[in-house]
Coordinates of N, CA, C and O in Angstrom, one line a residue:
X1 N -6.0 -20.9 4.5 CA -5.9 -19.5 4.9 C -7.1 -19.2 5.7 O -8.3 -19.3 5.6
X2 N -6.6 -18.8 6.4 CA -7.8 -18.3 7.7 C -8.8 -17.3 6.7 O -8.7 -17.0 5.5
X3 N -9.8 -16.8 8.0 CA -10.4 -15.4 7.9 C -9.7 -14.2 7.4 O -9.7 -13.4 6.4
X4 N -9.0 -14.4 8.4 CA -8.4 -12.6 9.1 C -6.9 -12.8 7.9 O -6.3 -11.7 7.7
X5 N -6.4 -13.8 7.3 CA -5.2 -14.1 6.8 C -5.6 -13.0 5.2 O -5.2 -12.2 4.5
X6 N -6.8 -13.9 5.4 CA -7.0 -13.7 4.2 C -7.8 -11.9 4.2 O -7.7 -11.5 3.1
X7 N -8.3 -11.0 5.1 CA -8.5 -9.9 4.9 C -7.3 -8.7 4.9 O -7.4 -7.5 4.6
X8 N -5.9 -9.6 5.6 CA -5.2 -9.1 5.9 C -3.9 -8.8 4.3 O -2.9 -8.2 4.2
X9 N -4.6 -9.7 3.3 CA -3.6 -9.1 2.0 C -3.9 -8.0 1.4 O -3.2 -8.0 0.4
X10 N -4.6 -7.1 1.7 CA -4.8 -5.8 1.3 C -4.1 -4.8 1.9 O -3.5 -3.9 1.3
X11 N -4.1 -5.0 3.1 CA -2.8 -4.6 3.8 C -1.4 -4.8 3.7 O -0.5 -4.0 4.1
X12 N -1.0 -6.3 3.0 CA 0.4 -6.5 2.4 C 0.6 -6.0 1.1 O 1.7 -5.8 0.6
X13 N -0.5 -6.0 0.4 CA -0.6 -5.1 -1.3 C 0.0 -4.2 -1.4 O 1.1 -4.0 -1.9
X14 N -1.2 -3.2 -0.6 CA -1.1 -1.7 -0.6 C 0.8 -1.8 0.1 O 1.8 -1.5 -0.6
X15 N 0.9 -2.4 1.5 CA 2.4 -2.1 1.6 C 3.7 -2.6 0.8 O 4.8 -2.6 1.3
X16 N 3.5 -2.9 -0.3 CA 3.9 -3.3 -1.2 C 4.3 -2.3 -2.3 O 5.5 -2.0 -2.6
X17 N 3.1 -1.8 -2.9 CA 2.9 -0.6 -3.7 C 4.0 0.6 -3.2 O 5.0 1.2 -3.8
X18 N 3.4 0.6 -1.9 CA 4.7 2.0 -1.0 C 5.7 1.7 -0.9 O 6.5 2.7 -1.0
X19 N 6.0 0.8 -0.8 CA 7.5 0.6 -1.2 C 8.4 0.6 -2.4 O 9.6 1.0 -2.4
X20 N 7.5 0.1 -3.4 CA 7.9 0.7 -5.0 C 7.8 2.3 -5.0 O 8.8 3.0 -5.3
X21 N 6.3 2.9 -4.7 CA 6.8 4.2 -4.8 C 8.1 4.6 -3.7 O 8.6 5.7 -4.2
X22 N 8.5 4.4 -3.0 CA 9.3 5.3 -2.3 C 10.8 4.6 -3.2 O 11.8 5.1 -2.8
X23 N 11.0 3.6 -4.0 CA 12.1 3.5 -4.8 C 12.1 4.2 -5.6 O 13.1 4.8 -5.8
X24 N 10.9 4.3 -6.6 CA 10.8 5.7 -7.1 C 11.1 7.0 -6.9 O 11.4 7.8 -7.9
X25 N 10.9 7.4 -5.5 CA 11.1 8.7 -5.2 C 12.8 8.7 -4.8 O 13.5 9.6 -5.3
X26 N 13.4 7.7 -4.1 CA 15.0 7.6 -4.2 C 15.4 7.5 -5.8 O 16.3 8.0 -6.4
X27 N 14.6 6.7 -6.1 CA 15.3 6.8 -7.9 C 15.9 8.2 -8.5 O 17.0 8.5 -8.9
X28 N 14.5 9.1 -8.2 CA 14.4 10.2 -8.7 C 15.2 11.0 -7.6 O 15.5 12.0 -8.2
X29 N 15.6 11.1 -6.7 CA 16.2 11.7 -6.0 C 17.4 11.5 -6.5 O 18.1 12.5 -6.7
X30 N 17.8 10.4 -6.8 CA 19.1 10.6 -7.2 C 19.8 10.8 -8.4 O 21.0 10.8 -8.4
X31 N 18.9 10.9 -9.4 CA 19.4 11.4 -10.6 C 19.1 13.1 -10.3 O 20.0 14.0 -10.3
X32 N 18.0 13.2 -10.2 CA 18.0 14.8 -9.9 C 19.4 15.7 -9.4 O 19.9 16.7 -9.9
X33 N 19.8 14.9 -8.3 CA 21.1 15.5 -7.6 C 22.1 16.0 -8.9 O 22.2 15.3 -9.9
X34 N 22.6 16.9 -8.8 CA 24.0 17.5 -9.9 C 25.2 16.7 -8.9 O 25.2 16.6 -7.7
X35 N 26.2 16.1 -9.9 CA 27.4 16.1 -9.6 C 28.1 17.4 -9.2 O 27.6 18.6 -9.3
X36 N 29.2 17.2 -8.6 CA 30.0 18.7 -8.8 C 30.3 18.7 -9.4 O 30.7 17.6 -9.7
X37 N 30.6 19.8 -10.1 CA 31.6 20.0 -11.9 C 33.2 19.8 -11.1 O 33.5 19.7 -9.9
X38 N 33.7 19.8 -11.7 CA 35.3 19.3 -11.4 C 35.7 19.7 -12.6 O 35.2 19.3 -13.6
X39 N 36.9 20.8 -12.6 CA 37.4 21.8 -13.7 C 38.6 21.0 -14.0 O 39.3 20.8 -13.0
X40 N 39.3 20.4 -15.3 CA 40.2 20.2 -15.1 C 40.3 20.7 -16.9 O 39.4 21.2 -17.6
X41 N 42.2 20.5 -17.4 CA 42.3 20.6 -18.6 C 42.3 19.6 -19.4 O 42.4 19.7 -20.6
X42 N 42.1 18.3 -18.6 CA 42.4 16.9 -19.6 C 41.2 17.1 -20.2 O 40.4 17.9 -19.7
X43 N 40.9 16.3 -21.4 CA 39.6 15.9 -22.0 C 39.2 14.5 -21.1 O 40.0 13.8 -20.4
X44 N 37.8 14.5 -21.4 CA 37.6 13.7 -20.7 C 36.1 12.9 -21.8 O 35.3 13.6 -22.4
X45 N 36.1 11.7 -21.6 CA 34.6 11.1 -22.2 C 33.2 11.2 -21.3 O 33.1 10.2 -20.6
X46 N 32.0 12.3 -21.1 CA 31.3 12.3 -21.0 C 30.0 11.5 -20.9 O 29.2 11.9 -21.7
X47 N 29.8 10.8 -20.4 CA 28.5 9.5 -20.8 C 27.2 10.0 -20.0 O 26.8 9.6 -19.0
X48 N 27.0 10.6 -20.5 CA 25.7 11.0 -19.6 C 24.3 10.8 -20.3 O 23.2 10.7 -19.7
X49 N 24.5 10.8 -21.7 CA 23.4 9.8 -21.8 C 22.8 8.2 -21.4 O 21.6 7.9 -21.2
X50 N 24.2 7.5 -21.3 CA 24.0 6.2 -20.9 C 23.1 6.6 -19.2 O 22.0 6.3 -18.9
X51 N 23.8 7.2 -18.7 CA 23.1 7.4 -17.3 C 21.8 7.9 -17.3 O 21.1 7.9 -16.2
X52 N 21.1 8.5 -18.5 CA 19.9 9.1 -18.4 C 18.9 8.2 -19.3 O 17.7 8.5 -19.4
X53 N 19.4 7.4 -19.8 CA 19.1 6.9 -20.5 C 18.8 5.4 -19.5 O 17.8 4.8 -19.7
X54 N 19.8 4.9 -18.5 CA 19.6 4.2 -17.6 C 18.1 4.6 -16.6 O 17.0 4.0 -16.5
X55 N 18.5 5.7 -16.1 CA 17.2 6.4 -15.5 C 16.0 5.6 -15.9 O 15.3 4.7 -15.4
X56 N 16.0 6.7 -17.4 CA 14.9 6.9 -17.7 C 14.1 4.7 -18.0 O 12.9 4.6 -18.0
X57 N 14.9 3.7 -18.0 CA 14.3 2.6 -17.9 C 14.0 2.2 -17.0 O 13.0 1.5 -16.9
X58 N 14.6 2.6 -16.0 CA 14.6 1.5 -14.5 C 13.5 2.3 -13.8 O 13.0 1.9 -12.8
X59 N 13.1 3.8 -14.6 CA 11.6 4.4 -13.7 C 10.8 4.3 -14.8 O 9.8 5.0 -14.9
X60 N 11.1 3.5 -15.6 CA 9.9 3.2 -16.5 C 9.0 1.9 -16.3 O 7.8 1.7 -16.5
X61 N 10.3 0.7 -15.8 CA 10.1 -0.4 -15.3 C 9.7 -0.3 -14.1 O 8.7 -1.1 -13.9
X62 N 10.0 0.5 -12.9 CA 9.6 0.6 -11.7 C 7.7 1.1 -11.9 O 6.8 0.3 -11.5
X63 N 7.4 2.2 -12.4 CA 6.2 2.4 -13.1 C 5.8 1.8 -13.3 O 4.9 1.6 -12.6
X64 N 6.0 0.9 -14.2 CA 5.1 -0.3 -14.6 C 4.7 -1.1 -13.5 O 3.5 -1.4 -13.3
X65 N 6.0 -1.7 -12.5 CA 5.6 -2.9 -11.6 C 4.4 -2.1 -10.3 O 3.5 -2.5 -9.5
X66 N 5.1 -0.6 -10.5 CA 4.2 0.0 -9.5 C 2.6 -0.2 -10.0 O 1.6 -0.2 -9.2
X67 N 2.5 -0.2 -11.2 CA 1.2 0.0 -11.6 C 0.1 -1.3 -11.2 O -1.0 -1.2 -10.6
X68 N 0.9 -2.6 -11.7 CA 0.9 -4.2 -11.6 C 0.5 -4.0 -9.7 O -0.6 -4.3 -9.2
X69 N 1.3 -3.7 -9.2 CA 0.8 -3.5 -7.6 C -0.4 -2.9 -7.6 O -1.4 -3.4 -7.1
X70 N -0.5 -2.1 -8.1 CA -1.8 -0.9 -7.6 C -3.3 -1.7 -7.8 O -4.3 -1.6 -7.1
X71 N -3.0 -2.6 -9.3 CA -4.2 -3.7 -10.0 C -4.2 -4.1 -9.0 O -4.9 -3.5 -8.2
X72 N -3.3 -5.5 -8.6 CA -3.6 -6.2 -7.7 C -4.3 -5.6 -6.3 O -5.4 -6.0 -5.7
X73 N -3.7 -4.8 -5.9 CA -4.3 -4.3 -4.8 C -5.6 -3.9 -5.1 O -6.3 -4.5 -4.2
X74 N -6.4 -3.2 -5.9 CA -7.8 -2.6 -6.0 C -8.3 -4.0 -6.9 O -9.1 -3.7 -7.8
X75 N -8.0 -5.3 -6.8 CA -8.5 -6.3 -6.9 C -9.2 -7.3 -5.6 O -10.2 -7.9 -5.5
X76 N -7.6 -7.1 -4.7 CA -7.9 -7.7 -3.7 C -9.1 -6.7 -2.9 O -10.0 -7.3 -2.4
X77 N -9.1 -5.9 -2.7 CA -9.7 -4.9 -2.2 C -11.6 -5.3 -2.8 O -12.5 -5.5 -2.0
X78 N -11.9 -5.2 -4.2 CA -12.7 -5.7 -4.6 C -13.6 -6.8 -3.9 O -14.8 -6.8 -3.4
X79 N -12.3 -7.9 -4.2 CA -12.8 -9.1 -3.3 C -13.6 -9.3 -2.3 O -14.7 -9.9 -2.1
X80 N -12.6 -8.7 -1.4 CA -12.7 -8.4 0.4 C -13.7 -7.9 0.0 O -14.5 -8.8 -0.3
X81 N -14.5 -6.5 -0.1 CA -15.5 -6.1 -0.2 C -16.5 -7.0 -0.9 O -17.3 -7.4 -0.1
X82 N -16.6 -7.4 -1.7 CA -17.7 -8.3 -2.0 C -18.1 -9.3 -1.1 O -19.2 -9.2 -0.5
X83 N -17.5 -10.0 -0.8 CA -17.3 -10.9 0.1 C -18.2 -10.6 1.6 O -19.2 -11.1 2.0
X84 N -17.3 -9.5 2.3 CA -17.9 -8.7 3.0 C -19.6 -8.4 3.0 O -20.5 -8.8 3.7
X85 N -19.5 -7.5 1.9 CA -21.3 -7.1 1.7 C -21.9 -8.3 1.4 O -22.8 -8.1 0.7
X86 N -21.7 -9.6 1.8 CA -22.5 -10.8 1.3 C -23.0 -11.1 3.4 O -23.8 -11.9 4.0
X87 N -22.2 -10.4 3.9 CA -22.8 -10.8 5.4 C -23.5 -10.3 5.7 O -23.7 -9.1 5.4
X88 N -24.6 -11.0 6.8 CA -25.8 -10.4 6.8 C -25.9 -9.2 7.6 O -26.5 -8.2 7.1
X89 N -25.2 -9.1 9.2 CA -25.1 -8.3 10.1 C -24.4 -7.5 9.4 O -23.4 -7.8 8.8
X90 N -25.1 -6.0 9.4 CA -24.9 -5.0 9.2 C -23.6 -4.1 9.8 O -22.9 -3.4 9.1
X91 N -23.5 -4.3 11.3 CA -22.7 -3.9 12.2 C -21.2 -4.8 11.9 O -20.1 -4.2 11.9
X92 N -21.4 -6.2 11.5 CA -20.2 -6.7 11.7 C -19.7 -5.8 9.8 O -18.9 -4.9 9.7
X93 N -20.1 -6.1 9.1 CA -19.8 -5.7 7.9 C -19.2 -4.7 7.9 O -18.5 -4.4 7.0
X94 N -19.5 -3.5 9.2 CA -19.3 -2.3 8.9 C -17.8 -2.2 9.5 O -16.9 -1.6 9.0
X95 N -17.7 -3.0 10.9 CA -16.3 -3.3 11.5 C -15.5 -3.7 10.8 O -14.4 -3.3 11.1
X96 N -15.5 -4.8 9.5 CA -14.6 -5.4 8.8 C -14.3 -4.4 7.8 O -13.2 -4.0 7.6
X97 N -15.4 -4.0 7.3 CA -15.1 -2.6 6.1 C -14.0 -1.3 6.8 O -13.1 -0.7 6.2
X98 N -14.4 -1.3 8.1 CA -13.0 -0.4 8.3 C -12.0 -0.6 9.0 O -11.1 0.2 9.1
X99 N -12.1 -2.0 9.6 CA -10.8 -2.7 10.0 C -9.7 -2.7 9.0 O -8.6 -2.1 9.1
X100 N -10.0 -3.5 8.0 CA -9.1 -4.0 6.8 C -9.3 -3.2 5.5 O -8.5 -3.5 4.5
X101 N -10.2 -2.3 5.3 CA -10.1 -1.5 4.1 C -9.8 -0.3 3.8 O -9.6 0.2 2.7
X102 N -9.7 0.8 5.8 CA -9.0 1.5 5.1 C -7.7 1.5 5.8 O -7.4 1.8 7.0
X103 N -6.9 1.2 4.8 CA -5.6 1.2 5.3 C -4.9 3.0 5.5 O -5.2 3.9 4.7
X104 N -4.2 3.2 6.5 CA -3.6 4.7 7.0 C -2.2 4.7 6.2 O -1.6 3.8 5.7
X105 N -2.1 5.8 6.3 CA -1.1 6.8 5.2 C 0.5 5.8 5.7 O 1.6 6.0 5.1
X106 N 0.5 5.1 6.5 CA 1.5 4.9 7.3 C 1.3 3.2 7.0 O 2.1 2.5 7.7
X107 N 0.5 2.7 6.2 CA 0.1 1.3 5.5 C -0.2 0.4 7.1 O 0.2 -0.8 7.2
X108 N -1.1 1.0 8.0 CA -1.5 0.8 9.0 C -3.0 0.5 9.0 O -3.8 1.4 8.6
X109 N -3.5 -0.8 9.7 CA -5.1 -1.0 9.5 C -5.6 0.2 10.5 O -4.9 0.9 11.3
X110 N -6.9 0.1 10.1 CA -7.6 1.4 10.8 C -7.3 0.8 12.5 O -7.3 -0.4 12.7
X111 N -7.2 1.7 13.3 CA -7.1 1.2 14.6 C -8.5 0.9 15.2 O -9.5 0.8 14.5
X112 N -8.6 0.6 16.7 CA -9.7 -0.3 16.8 C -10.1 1.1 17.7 O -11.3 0.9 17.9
X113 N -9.9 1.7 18.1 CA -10.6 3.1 18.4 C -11.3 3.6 17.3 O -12.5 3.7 17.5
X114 N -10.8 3.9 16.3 CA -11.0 4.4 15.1 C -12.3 3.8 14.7 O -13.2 4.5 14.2
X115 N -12.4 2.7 14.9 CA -13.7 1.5 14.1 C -14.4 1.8 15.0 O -15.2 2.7 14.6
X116 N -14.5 1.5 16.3 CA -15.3 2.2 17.3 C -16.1 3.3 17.5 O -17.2 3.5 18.1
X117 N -14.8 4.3 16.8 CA -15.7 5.4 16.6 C -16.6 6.0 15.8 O -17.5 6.8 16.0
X118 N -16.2 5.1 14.3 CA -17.2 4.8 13.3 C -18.4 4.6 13.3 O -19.3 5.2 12.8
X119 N -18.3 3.5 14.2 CA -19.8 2.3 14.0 C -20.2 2.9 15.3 O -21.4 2.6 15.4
X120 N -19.7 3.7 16.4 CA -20.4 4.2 17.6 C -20.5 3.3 18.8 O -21.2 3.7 19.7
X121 N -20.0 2.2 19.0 CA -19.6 1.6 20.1 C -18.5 1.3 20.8 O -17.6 1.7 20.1
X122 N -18.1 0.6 21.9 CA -17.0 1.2 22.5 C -15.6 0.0 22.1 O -15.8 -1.1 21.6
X123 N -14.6 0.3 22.4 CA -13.6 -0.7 21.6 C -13.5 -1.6 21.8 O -12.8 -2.4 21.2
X124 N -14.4 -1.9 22.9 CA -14.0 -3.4 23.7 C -15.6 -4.4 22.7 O -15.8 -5.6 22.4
X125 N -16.6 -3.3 22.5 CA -17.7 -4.5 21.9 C -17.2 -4.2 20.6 O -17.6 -5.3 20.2
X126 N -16.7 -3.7 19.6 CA -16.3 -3.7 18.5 C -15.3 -4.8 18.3 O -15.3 -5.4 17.2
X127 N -14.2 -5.2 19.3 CA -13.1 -6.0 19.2 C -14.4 -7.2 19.0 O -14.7 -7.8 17.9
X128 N -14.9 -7.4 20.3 CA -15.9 -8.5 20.3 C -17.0 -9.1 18.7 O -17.3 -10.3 18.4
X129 N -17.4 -8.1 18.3 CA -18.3 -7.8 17.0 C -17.3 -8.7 16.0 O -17.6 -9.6 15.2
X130 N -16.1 -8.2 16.2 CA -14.9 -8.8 15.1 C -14.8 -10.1 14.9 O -14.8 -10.8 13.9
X131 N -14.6 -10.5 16.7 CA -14.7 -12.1 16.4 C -15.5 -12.8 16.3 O -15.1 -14.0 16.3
X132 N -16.8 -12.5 16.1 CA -17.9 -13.0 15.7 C -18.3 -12.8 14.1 O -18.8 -13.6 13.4
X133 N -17.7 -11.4 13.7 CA -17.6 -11.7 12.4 C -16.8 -12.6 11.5 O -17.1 -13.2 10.4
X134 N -15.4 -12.6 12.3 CA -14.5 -13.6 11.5 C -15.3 -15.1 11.6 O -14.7 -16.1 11.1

């Protein structure tokens, strides 16, 4: 596993995680929805516990694995950071620290403007800084 392979699982973690929650939020979206009532005079058998009762496991299970993602992630994250603050150059540490750790709302690495703008130099010696850090 490379350098960059290896800074880049924090980024497949975390997008990982978002994906469970957003099964969660479809989960929950779709039980929330009401059926339409439908009037009729037959009797009819009701099961609506089994259905809520379905629910309520498969977001309990989803919960859980979401949680199991979240460990792993603020483990690998850990890592990377340790690892990281073990380098000497100050500047490169500071480019890796926001290259690959903070990941955007959108499970996107920080852009390389962004880093630039951080550490205060311009994108082209920050790109450069990178590969000297890796």
């Amino acid at each position: 596993m490379t350098a960059k392979e290896y800074l880049l699982q924090y980024k497949e973690a975390y997008r990982e995680a978002q994906e469970i929650e957003l099964q969660i939020t479809h989960l929950r979206l779709k039980y929330s929805l009401t059926a339409p009532i439908q009037l009729s005079d037959m009797p009819k058998a009701h099961n609506t516990e089994h259905d809520l009762s379905d629910y309520a496991a498969k977001l309990d299970d989803l919960t859980r694995y979401l949680a199991n993602k979240y460990s792993r992630c603020m483990a690998i994250e850990k890592d990377i950071l340790k690892r990281i603050d073990r380098m000497e150059d100050n500047v490169e540490r500071q480019v890796l620290r926001y290259r690959y750790t903070n990941i955007t709302e959108k499970g996107r690495l920080m852009s390389w403007e962004g880093v630039a703008e951080m550490v205060g130099y311009t994108r082209r010696m920050v790109t450069n800084i990178h590969g000297r850090a890796l």
